[in-house]
Coordinates of C-alpha atoms and ligand atoms in Angstrom, one line a residue:
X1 CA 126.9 61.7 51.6
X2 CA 129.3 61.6 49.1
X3 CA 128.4 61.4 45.4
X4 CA 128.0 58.4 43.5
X5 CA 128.8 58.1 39.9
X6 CA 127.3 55.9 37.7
X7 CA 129.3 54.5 34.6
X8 CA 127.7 53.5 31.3
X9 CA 128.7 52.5 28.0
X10 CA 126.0 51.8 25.1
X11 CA 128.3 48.6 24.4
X12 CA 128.2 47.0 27.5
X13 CA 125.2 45.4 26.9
X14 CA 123.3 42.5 28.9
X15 CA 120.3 41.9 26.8
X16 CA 116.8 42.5 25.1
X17 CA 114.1 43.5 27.5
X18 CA 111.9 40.8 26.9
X19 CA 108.4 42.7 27.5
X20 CA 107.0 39.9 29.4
X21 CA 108.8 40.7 32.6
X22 CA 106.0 43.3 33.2
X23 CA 103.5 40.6 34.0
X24 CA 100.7 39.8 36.2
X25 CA 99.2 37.0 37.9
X26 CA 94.9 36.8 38.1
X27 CA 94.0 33.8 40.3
X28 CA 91.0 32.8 41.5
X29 CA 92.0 33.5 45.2
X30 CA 90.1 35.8 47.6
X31 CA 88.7 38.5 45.5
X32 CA 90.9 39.0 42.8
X33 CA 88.8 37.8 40.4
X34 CA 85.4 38.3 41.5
X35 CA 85.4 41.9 43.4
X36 CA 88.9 42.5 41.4
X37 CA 88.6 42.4 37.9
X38 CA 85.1 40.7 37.1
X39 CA 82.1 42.1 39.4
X40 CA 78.8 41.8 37.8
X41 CA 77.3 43.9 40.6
X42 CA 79.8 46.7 40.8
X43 CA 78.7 50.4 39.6
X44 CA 81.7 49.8 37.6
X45 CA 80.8 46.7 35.6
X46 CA 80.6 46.9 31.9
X47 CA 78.6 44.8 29.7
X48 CA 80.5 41.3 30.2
X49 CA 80.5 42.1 34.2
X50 CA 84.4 42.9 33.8
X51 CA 85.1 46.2 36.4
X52 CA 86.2 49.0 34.4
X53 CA 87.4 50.9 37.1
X54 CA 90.1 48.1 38.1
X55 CA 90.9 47.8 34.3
X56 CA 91.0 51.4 33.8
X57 CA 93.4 51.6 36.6
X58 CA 95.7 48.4 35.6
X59 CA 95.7 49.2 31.6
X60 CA 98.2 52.0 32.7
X61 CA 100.9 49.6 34.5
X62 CA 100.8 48.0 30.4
X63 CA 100.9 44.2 32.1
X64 CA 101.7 42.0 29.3
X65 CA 101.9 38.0 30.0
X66 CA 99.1 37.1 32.3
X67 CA 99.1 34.1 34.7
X68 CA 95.7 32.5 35.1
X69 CA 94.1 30.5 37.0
X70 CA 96.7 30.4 40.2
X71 CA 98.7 29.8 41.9
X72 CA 97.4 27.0 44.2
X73 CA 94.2 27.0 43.2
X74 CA 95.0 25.9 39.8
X75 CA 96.2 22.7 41.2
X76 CA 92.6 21.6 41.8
X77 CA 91.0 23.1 39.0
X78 CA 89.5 21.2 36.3
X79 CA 88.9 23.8 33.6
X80 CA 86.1 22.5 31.8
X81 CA 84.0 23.2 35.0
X82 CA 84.9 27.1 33.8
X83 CA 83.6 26.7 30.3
X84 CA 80.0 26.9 28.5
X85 CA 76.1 28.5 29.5
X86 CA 77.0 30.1 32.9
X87 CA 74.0 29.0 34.7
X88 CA 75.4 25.3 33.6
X89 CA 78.6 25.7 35.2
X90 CA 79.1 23.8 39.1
X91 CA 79.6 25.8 41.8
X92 CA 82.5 23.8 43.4
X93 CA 84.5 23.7 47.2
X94 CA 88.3 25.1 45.7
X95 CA 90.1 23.2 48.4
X96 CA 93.3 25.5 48.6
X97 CA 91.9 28.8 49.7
X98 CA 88.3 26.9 51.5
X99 CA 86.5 29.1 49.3
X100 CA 83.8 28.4 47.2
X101 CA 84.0 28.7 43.4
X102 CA 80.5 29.7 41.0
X103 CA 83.0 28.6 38.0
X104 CA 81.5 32.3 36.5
X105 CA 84.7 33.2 34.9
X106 CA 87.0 30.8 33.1
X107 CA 89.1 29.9 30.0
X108 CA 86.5 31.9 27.5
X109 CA 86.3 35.0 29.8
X110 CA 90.0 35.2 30.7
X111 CA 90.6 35.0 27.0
X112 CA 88.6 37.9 26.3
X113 CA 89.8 40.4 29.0
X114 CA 93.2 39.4 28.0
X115 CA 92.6 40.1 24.5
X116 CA 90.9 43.6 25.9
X117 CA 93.6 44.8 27.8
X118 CA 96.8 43.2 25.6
X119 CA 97.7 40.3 28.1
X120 CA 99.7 37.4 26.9
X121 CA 97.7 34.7 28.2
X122 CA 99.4 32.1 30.0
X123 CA 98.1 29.3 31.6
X124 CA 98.7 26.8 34.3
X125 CA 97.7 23.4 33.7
X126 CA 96.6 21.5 36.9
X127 CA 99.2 18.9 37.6
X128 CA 98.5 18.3 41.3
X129 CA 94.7 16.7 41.0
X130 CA 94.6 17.1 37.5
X131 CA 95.6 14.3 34.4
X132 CA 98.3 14.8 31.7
X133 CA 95.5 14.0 29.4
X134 CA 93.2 16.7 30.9
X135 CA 96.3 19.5 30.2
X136 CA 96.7 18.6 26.7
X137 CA 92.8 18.5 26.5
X138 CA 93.0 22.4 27.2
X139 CA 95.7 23.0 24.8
X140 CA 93.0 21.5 22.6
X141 CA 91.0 23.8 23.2
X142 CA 92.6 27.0 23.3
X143 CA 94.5 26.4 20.4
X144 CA 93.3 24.0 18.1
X145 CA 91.0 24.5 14.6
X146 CA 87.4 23.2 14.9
X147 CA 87.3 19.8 13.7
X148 CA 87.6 17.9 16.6
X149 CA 86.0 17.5 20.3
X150 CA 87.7 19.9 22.3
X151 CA 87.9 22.6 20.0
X152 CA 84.5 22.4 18.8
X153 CA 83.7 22.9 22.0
X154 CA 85.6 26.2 22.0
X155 CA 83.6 26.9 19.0
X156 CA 80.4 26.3 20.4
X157 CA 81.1 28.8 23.7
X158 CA 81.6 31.2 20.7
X159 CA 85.0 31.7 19.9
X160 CA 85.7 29.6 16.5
X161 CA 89.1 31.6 15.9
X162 CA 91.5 29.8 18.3
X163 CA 92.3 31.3 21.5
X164 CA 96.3 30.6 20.5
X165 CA 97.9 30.1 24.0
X166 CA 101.6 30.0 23.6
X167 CA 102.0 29.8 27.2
X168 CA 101.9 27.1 29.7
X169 CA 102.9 26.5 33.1
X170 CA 103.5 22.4 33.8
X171 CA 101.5 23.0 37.6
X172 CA 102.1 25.3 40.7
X173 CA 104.7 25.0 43.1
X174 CA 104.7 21.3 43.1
X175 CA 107.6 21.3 45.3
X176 CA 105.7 22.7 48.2
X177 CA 103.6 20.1 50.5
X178 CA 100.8 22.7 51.4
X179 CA 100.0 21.7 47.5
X180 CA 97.4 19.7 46.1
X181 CA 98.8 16.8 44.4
X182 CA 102.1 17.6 45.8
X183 CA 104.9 14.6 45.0
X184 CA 109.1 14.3 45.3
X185 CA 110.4 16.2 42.4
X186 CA 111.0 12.4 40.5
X187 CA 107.1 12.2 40.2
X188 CA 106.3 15.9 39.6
X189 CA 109.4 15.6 36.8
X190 CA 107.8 12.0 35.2
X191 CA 104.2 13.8 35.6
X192 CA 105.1 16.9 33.7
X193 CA 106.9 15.0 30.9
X194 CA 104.0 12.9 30.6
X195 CA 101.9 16.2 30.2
X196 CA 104.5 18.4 28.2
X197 CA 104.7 15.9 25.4
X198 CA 101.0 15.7 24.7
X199 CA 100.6 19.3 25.2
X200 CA 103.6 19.8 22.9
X201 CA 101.9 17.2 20.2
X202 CA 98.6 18.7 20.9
X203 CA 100.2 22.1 19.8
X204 CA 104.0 22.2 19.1
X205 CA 104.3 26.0 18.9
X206 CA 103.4 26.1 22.9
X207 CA 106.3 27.5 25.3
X208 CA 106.5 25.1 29.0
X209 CA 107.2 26.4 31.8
X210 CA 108.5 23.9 34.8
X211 CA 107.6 24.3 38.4
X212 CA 111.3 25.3 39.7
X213 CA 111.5 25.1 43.7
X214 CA 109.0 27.6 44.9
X215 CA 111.1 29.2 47.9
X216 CA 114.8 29.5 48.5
X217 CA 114.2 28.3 52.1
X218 CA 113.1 24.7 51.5
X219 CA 115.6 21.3 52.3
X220 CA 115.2 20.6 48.7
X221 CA 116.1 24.1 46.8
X222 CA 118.0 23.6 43.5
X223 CA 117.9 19.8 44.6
X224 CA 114.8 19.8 43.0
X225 CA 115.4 21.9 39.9
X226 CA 118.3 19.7 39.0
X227 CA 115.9 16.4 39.2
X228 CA 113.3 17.9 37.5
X229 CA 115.2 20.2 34.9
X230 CA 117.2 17.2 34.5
X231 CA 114.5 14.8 33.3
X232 CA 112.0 17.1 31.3
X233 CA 115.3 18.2 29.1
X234 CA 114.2 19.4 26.1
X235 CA 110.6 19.6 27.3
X236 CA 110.8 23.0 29.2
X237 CA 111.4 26.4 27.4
X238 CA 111.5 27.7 31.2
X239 CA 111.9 27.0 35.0
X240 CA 110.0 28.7 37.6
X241 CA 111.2 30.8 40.0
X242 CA 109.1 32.4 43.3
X243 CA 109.9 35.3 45.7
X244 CA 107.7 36.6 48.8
X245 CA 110.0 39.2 50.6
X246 CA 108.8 41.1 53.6
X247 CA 110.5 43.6 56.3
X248 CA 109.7 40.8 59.4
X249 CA 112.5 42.3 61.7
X250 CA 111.1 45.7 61.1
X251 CA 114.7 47.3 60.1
X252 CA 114.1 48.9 57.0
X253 CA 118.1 48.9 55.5
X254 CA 118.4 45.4 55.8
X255 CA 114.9 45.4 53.8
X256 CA 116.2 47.2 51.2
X257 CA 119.1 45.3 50.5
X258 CA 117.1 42.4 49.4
X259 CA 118.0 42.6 46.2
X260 CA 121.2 40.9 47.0
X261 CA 119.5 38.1 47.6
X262 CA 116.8 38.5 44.3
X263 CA 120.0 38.8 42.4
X264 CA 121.5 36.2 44.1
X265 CA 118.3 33.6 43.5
X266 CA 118.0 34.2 39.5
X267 CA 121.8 33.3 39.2
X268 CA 121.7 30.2 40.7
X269 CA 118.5 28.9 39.2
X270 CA 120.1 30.2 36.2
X271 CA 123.8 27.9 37.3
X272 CA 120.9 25.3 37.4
X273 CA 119.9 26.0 33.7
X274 CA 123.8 26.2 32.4
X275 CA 124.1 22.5 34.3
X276 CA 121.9 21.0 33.1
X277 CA 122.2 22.0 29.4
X278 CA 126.1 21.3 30.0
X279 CA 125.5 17.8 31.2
X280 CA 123.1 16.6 28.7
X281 CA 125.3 18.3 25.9
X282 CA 122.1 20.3 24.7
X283 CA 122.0 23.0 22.6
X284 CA 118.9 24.0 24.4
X285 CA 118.8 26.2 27.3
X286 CA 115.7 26.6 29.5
X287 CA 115.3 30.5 30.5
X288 CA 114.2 31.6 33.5
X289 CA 110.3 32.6 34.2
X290 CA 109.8 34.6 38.2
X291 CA 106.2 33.7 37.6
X292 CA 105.0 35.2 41.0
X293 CA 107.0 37.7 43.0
X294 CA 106.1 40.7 45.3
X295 CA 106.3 41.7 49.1
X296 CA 104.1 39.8 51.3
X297 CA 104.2 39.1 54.6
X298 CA 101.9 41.5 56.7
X299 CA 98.5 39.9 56.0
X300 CA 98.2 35.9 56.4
X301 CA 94.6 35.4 56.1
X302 CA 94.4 32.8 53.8
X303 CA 91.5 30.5 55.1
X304 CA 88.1 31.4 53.0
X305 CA 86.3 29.4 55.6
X306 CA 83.8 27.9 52.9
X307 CA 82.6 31.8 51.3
X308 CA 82.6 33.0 48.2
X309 CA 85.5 36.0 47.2
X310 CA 86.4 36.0 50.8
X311 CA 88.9 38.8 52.2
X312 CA 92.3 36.7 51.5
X313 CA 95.8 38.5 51.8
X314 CA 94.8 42.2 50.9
X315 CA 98.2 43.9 51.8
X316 CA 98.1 47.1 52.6
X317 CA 101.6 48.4 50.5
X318 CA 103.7 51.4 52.0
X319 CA 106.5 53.2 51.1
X320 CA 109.3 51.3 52.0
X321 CA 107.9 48.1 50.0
X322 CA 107.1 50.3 46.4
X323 CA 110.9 50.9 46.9
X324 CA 111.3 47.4 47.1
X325 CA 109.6 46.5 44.2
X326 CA 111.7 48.9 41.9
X327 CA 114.8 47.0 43.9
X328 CA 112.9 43.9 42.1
X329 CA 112.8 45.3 38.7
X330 CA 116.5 46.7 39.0
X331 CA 117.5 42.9 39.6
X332 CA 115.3 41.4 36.4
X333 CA 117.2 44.4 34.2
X334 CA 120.5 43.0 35.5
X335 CA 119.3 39.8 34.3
X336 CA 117.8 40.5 31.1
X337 CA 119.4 38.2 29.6
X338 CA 118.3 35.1 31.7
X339 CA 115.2 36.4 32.7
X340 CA 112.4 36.2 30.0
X341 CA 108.8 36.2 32.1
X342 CA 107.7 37.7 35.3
X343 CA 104.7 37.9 36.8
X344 CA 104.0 40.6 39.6
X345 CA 101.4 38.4 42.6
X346 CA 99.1 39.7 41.8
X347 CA 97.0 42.2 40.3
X348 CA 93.8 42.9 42.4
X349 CA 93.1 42.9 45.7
X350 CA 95.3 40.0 46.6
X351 CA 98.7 41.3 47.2
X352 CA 98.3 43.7 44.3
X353 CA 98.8 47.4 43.2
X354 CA 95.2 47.9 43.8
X355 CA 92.2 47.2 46.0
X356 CA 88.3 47.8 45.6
X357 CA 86.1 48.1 48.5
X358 CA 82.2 48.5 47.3
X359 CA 82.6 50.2 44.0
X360 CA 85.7 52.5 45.2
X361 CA 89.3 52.0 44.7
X362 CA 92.4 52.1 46.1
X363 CA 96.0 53.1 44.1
X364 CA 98.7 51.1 46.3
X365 CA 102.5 52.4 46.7
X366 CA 103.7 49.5 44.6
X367 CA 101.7 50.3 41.7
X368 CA 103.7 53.4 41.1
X369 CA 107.4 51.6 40.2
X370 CA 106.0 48.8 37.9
X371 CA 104.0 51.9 36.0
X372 CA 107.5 54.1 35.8
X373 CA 109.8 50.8 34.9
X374 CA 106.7 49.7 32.6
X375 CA 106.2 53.2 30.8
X376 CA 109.8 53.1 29.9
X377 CA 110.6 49.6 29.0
X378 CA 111.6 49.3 25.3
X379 CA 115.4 48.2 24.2
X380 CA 118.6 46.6 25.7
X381 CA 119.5 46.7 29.8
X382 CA 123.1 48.4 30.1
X383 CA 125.6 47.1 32.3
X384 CA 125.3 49.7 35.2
X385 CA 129.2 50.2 37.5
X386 CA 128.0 52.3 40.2
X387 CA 130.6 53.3 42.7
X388 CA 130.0 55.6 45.7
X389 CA 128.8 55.3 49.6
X390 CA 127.7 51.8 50.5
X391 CA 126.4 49.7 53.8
X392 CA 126.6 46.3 55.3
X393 CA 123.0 45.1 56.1
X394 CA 122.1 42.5 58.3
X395 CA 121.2 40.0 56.2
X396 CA 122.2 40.3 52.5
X397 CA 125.6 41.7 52.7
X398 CA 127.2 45.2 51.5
X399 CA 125.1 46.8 49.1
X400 CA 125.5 50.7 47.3
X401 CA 123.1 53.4 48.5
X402 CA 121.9 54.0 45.2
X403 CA 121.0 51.0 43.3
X404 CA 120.7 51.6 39.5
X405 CA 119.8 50.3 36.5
X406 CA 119.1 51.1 32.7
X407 CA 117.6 50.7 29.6
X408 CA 118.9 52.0 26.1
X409 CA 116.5 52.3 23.7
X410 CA 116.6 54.2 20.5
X411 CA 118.5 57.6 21.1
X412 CA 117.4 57.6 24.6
X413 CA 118.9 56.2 27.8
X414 CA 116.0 55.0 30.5
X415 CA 117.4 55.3 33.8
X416 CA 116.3 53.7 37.3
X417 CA 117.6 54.8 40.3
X418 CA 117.1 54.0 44.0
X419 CA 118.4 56.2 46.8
X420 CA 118.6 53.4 50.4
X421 CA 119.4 56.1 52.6
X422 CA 116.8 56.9 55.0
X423 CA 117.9 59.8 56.0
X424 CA 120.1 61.7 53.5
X425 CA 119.8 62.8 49.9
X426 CA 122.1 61.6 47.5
X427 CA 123.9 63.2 44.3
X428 CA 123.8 60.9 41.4
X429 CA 126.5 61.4 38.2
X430 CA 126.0 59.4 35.3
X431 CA 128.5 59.3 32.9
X432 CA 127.5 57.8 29.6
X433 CA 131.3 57.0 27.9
X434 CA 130.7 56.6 24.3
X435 CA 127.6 59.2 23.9
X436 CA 126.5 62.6 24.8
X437 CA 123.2 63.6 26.2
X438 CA 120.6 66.2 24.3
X439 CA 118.7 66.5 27.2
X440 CA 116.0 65.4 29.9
X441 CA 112.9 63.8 28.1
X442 CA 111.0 62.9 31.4
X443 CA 111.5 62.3 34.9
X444 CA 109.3 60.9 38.1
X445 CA 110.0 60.2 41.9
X446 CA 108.2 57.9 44.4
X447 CA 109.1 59.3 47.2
X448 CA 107.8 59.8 50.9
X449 CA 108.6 61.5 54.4
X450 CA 108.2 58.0 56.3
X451 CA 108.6 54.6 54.9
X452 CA 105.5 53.5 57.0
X453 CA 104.0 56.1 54.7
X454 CA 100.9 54.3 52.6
X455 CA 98.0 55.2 50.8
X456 CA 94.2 54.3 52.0
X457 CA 90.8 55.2 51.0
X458 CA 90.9 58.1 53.2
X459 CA 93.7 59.3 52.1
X460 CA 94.4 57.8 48.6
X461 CA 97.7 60.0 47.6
X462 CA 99.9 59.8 50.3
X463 CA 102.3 57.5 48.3
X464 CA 102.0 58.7 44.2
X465 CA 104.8 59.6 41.8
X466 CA 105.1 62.8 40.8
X467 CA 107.3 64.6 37.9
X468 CA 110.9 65.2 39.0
X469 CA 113.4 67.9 37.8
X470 CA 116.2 68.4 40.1
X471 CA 118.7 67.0 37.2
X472 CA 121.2 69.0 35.6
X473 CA 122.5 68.0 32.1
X474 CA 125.1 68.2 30.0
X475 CA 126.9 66.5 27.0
X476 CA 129.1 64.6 28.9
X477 CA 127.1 64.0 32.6
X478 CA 123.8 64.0 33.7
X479 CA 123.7 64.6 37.9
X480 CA 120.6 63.9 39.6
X481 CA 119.7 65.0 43.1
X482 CA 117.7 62.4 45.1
X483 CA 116.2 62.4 48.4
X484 CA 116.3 59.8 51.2
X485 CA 113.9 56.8 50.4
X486 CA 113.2 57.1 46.9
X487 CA 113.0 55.8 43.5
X488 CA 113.3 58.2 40.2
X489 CA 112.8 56.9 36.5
X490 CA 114.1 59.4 33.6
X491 CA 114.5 59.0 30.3
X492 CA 117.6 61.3 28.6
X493 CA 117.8 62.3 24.7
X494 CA 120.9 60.7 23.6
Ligands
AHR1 O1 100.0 34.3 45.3 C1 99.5 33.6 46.4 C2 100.0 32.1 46.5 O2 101.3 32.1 46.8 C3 99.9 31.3 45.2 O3 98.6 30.8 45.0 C4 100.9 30.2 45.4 O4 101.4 29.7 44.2 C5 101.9 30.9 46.3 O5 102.3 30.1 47.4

């Protein structure tokens, strides 16, 4: 293959990193709470019943806004069923995954292994069964001083410092019929007014986000977002974006071109954003927030069939989706300056980066890219011109062989690349216009013989990165050698 050369200059700038894009998403769904993070029972279980094994293993992907309660389940979730003596709490049918719910972690206990890990909470409010009044009732208590119902009630569970939420999701995919509560986006946009402007006076330092449309494949995509974005005005800080991918005609290329189309989604809800601010002469903007994202598409068992922390969507992640996943992040660092919160689906068991069975467990594939994007995160996304070999895939047009993006941070130059061939290595050479390079700081590859290639309990490390040095430096050009199917992260001294 011919080289590919990667332009740079530290002036061609597309924005702040906003730290939030390395979320995560806990909802009560399957086992992601119970079994995932909070398991009373396990080996692993530390004095509040949280698994430090799970924790251990997530503290290193440094997840920072967390979404809690779901998803779908948090549009039949009444949180005060979630709060106060355990043994009180209802056990209670959660009618979107037919599971049953003990109520054994809520509000209080989220709060806490957020404030013990260093996640942003962020909260959805039930809009499908749920009332205005009863979201603004939880801002209440989160947030407010003691001195009134709600938060005295906060005080009473034990935490008399407020829990100071800034984050809050108006519902869940309200677009979507499969949800609870699910109306035309004219009622969802009247409904999450009604609730934004109590919450807002309950607390006027929250941030909203609004439920944007949930897939790009529905009759009413953008249709909706216009309504809705178009109504709440001022309301909404942020819209929501969502984005399952999957490799369902088994042709692995075409898979990893997707992030034509990621790209593609983000700027039109974006156009969305500029529209509506244009036509309501606004000087506010609302921002973009890809509040649950991943691959999933192998494992559709999502009926709990009335048990308790059923098995529900446990992927099984290979090699060819971790590469995938870095194709996401490249896409959120093009759009860095759009794109303010995201929030990987999510973080145990369920579609996530890891799984427990018993008291063992399981490092996916996809864990790897979010730790190496994660661990090198801090400063401003560059503008990244790549030219060199590219293809035409089936569905998402002509993309590059090497996809690429970067971060400049201070005197040092984080760099992402992806290598789509699946069959031939690739020389890289970056060319950074206005600065010289020192030298190679760090370097790791995810990379794999098959992209079928995944890890299991058996055999945990088949998919792991590794440190990576076939770079060569100099002042004026750093050249990187990478092999078929795989994703390096470096950082240069600049
Ligand atoms: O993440 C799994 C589910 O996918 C979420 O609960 C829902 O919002 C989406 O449809």
């Amino acid at each position: 293959m011919k080289p590919t050369t990667l332009s740079l200059h530290t002036k061609f700038q597309i924005g702040q990193v906003d730290p939030r894009i390395f979320g995560g998403f806990l909802e009560h769904m399957g086992r992601c709470v119970y079994e995932g993070v909070y398991h009373s029972d396990s080996a692993h279980a530390d004095e509040n019943g949280f698994r430090s094994d799970s924790l251990t293993a997530l503290k290193r992907l440094q997840m920072t806004a967390m979404r809690y309660p779901g998803g779908n389940f948090a549009s039949g979730y009444h949180w005060m069923d979630g709060i106060g003596p355990k043994q009180q709490r209802p056990t209670v049918r959660d009618l979107a995954w037919q599971s049953i719910e003990p109520n054994q972690f809520g509000t209080d206990e989220y709060i806490q292994l957020c404030r013990s890990m260093g996640w942003t909470p962020m909260l959805t409010a039930n809009l499908g069964t749920g009332t205005p009044e009863e979201a603004r009732n939880w801002v209440e208590y989160c947030n407010a001083p003691p001195g009134t119902r709600y938060a005295d009630m906060r005080a009473a569970n034990g935490s008399i410092a407020p829990h100071a939420v800034k984050l809050w999701c108006l519902g869940n995919e309200m677009d979507g019929p499969w949800q609870l509560g699910h109306v035309p986006a004219g009622q969802y946009a009247i409904r999450a007014q009604q609730a934004a402007k109590m919450m807002k006076d309950t607390d006027r330092s929250i941030e909203l986000v609004a439920c944007g449309s949930c897939t790009i494949d529905m009759d009413t995509y953008m249709a909706w977002d216009h309504e809705v974005l178009d109504y709440l005005g001022d309301y909404t800080d942020y819209v929501s974006l969502h984005r399952y991918v999957g490799n369902h005609e088994n042709d692995t290329a075409n898979y990893l071109a997707i992030t034509n189309s990621i790209d593609r989604q983000i700027e039109e809800m974006d156009a969305v954003c500029r529209f509506i601010q244009a036509k309501r002469r606004s000087k506010k903007r609302a921002y973009l927030c890809f509040d649950e994202w991943n691959v999933w598409y192998k494992n559709q068992e999502m009926d709990g069939e009335g048990k308790f922390a059923p098995h529900l969507i446990e992927e099984v992640y290979n090699l060819e989706d971790a590469l995938v996943i870095a194709g996401f992040f490249h896409s959120f660092l093009r759009h860095a300056d759009v794109l303010k919160i995201a929030n990987i689906a999510q973080i145990a068991n369920v579609i996530a980066p890891i799984l427990t069975r018993g008291d063992d467990l399981l490092v996916q594939s996809i864990f790897y890219p979010f730790e190496m994007f994660s661990r090198r995160r801090e400063g401003v996304s560059l503008q990244t011109r790549v030219e060199g070999p590219s293809y035409e895939s089936q569905s998402y047009g002509r993309v590059h062989m090497i996809d690429a993006s970067a971060i400049l941070g201070e005197s040092k130059l984080h760099l992402f690349l992806s290598n789509r061939s699946l069959d031939e290595s690739a020389e890289v050479q970056i060319q950074l216009t206005d600065d010289e390079f020192i030298g190679l700081d760090n370097a790791e590859i995810l990379t794999g013989s098959d992209p079928k290639q995944a890890n299991s309990f058996e055999q945990p490390d088949q998919i792991a990165s590794i440190p990576f040095d076939n770079t060569h430096v100099v002042p004026n050009q750093a050249t990187v050698q990478l092999p078929p199917l795989s994703f390096v992260a470096m950082t240069l001294d600049l």
